[in-house]
PDB file of C-alpha atoms in Angstrom:
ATOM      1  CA  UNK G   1     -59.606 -10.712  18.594  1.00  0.00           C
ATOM      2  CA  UNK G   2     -62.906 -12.418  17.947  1.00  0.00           C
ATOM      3  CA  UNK G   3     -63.408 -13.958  14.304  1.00  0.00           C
ATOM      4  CA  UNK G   4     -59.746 -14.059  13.424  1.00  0.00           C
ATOM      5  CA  UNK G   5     -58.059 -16.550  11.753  1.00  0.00           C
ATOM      6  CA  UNK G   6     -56.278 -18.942  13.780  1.00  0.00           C
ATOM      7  CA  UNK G   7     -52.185 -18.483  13.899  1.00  0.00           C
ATOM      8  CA  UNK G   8     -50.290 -21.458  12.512  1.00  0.00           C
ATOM      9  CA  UNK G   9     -46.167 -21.812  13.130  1.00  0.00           C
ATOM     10  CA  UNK G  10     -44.644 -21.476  10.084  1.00  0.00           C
ATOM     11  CA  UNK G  11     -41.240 -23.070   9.908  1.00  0.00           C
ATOM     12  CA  UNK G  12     -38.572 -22.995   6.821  1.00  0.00           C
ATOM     13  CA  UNK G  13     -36.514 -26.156   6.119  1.00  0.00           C
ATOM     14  CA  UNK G  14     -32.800 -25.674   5.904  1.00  0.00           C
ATOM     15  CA  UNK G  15     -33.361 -25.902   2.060  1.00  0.00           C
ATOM     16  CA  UNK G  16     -36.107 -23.201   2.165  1.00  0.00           C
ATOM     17  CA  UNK G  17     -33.543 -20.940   4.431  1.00  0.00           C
ATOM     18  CA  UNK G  18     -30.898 -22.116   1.644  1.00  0.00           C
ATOM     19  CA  UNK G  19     -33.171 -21.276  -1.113  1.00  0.00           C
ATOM     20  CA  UNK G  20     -33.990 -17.480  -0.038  1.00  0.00           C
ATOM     21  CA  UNK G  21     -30.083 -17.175   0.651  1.00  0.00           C
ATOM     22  CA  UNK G  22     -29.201 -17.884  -3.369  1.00  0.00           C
ATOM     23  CA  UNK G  23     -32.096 -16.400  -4.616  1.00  0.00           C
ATOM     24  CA  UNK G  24     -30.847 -13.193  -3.268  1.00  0.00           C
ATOM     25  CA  UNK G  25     -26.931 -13.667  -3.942  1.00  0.00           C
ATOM     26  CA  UNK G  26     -27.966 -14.646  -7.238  1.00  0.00           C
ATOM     27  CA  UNK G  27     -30.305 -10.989  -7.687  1.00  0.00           C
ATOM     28  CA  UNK G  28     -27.403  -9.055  -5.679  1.00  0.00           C
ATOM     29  CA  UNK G  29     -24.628 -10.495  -8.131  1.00  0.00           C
ATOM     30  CA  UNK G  30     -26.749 -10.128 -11.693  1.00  0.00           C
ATOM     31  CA  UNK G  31     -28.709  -7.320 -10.478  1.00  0.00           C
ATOM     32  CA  UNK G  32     -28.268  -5.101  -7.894  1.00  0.00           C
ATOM     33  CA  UNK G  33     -28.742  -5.384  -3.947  1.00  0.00           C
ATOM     34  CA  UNK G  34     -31.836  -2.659  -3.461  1.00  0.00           C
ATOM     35  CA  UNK G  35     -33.502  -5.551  -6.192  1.00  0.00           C
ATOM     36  CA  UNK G  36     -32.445  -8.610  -4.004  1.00  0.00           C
ATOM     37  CA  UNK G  37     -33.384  -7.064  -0.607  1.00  0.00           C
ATOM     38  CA  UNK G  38     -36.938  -6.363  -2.348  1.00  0.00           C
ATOM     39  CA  UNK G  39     -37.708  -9.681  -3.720  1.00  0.00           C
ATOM     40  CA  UNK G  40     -36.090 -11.499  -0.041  1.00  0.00           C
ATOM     41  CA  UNK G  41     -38.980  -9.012   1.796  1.00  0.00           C
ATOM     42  CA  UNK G  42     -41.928  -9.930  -0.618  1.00  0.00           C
ATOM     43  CA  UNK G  43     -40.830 -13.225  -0.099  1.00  0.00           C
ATOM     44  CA  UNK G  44     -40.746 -13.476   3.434  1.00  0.00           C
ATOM     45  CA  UNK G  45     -43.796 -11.473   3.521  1.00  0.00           C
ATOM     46  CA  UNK G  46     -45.902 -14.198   1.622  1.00  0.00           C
ATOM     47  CA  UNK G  47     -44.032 -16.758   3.863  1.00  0.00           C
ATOM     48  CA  UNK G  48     -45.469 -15.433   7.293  1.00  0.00           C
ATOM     49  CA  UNK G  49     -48.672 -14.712   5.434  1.00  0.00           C
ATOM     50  CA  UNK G  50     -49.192 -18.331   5.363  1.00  0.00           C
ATOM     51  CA  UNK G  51     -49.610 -17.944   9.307  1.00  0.00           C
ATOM     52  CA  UNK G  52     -52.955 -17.240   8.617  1.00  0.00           C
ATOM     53  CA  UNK G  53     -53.934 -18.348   5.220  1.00  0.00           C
ATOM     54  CA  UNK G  54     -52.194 -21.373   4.616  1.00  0.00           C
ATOM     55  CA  UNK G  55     -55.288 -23.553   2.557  1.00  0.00           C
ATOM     56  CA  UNK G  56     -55.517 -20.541   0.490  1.00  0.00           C
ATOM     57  CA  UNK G  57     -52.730 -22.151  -1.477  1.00  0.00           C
ATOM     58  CA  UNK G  58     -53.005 -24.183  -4.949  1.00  0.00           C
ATOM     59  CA  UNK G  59     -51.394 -27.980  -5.238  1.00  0.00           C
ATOM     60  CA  UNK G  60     -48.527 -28.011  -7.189  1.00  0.00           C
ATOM     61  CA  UNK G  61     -49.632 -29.026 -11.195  1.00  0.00           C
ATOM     62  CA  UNK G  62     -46.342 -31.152 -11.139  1.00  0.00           C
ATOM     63  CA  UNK G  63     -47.358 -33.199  -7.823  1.00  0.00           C
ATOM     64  CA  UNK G  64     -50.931 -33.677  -8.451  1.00  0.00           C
ATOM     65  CA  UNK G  65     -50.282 -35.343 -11.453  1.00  0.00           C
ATOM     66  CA  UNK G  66     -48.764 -38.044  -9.467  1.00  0.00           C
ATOM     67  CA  UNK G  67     -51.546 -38.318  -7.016  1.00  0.00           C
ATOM     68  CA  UNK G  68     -49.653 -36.090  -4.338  1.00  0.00           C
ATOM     69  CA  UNK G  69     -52.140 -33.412  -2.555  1.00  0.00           C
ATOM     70  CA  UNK G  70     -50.132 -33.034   0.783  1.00  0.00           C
ATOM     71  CA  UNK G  71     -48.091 -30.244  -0.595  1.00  0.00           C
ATOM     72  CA  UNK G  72     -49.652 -26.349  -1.763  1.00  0.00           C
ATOM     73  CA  UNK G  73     -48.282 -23.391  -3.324  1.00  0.00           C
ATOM     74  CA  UNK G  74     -48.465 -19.915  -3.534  1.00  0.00           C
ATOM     75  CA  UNK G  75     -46.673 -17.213  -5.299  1.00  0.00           C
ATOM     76  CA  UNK G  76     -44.311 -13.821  -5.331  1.00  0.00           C
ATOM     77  CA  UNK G  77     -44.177 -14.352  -9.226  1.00  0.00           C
ATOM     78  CA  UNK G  78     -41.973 -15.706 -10.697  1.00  0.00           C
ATOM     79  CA  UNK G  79     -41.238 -17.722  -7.136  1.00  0.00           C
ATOM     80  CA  UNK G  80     -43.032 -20.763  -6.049  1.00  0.00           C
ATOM     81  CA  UNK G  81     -43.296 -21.489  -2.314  1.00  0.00           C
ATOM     82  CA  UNK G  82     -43.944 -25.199  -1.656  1.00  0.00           C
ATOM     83  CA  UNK G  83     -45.262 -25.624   1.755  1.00  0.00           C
ATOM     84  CA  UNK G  84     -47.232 -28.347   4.047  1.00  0.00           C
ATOM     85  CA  UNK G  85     -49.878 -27.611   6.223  1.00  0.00           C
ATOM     86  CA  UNK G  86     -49.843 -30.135   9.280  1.00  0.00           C
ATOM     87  CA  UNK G  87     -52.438 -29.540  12.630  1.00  0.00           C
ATOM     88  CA  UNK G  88     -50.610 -26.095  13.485  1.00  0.00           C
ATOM     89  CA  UNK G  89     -47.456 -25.604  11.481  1.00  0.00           C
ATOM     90  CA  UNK G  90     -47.006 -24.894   7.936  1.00  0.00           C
ATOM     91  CA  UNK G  91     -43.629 -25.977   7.092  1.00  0.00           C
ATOM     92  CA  UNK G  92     -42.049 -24.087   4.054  1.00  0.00           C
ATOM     93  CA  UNK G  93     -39.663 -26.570   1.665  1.00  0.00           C
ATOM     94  CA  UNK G  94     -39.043 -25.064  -1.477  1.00  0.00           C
ATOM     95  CA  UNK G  95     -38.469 -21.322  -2.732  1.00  0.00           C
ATOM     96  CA  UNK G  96     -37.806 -21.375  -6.558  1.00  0.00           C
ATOM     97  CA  UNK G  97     -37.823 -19.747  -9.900  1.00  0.00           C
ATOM     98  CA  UNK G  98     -41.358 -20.653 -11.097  1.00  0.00           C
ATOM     99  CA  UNK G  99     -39.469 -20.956 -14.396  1.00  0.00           C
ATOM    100  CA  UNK G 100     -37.005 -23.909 -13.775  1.00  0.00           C
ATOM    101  CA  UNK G 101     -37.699 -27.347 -14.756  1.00  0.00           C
ATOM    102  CA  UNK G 102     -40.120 -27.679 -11.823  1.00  0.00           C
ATOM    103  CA  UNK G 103     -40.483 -31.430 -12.411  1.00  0.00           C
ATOM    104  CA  UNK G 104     -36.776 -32.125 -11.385  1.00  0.00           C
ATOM    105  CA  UNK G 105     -36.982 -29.612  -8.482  1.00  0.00           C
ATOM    106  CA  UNK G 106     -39.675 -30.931  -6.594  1.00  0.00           C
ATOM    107  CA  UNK G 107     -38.391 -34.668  -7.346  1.00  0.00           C
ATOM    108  CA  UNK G 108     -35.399 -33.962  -6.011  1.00  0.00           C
ATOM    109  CA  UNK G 109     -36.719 -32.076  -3.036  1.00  0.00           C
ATOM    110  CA  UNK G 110     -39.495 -33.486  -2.148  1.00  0.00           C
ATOM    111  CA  UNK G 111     -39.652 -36.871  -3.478  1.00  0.00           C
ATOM    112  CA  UNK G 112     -36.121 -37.954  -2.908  1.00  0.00           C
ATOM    113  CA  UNK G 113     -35.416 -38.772  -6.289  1.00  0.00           C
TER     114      UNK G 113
END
């Protein structure tokens, strides 16, 4: 179709795929399973949204603050998704609470530390 937006790949790291796993074990176990099978579907729905969209996305506060502007964000509140855009892939690191010590996540995650 004429005008659309071009298609990026998007890929999940094993720690993205490992991330959406306990973030619904973790609903299904202190909620219920209807709850964690919603949040997993608005997740994956703003995950292959990025297919088309990807620069839409923010920089991460906590990464910019070191000079880092390779990695963006977006949201299914209170979830952060941490992604890259490269030349036709967006590749998908983190999934996480919004509301953890984000510092220490993305450190650990993305920095190596």
């Amino acid at each position: 179709m004429a005008g659309s937006p071009a298609k990026f790949e998007v890929l999940l790291t094993e720690g993205a795929e490992q991330d959406l796993e306990a973030i619904h074990d973790h609903i299904a176990e202190f909620d219920c399973v209807a709850n964690a099978n919603r949040v997993l579907d608005g997740l994956l729905d703003v995950v292959e949204s990025l297919s088309r969209f990807p620069e839409r996305g923010s920089y991460p506060k906590e990464l910019v603050g070191l000079g880092i502007k390779e990695y963006r964000q977006t949201f299914f509140k209170p979830y952060r998704v941490i992604y890259r855009v490269t030349d036709s892939q967006v590749i998908v690191y983190l999934i996480a609470d919004g509301r953890r010590d984000m510092h220490s996540v993305l450190a650990r995650r993305l920095l190596g530390a």
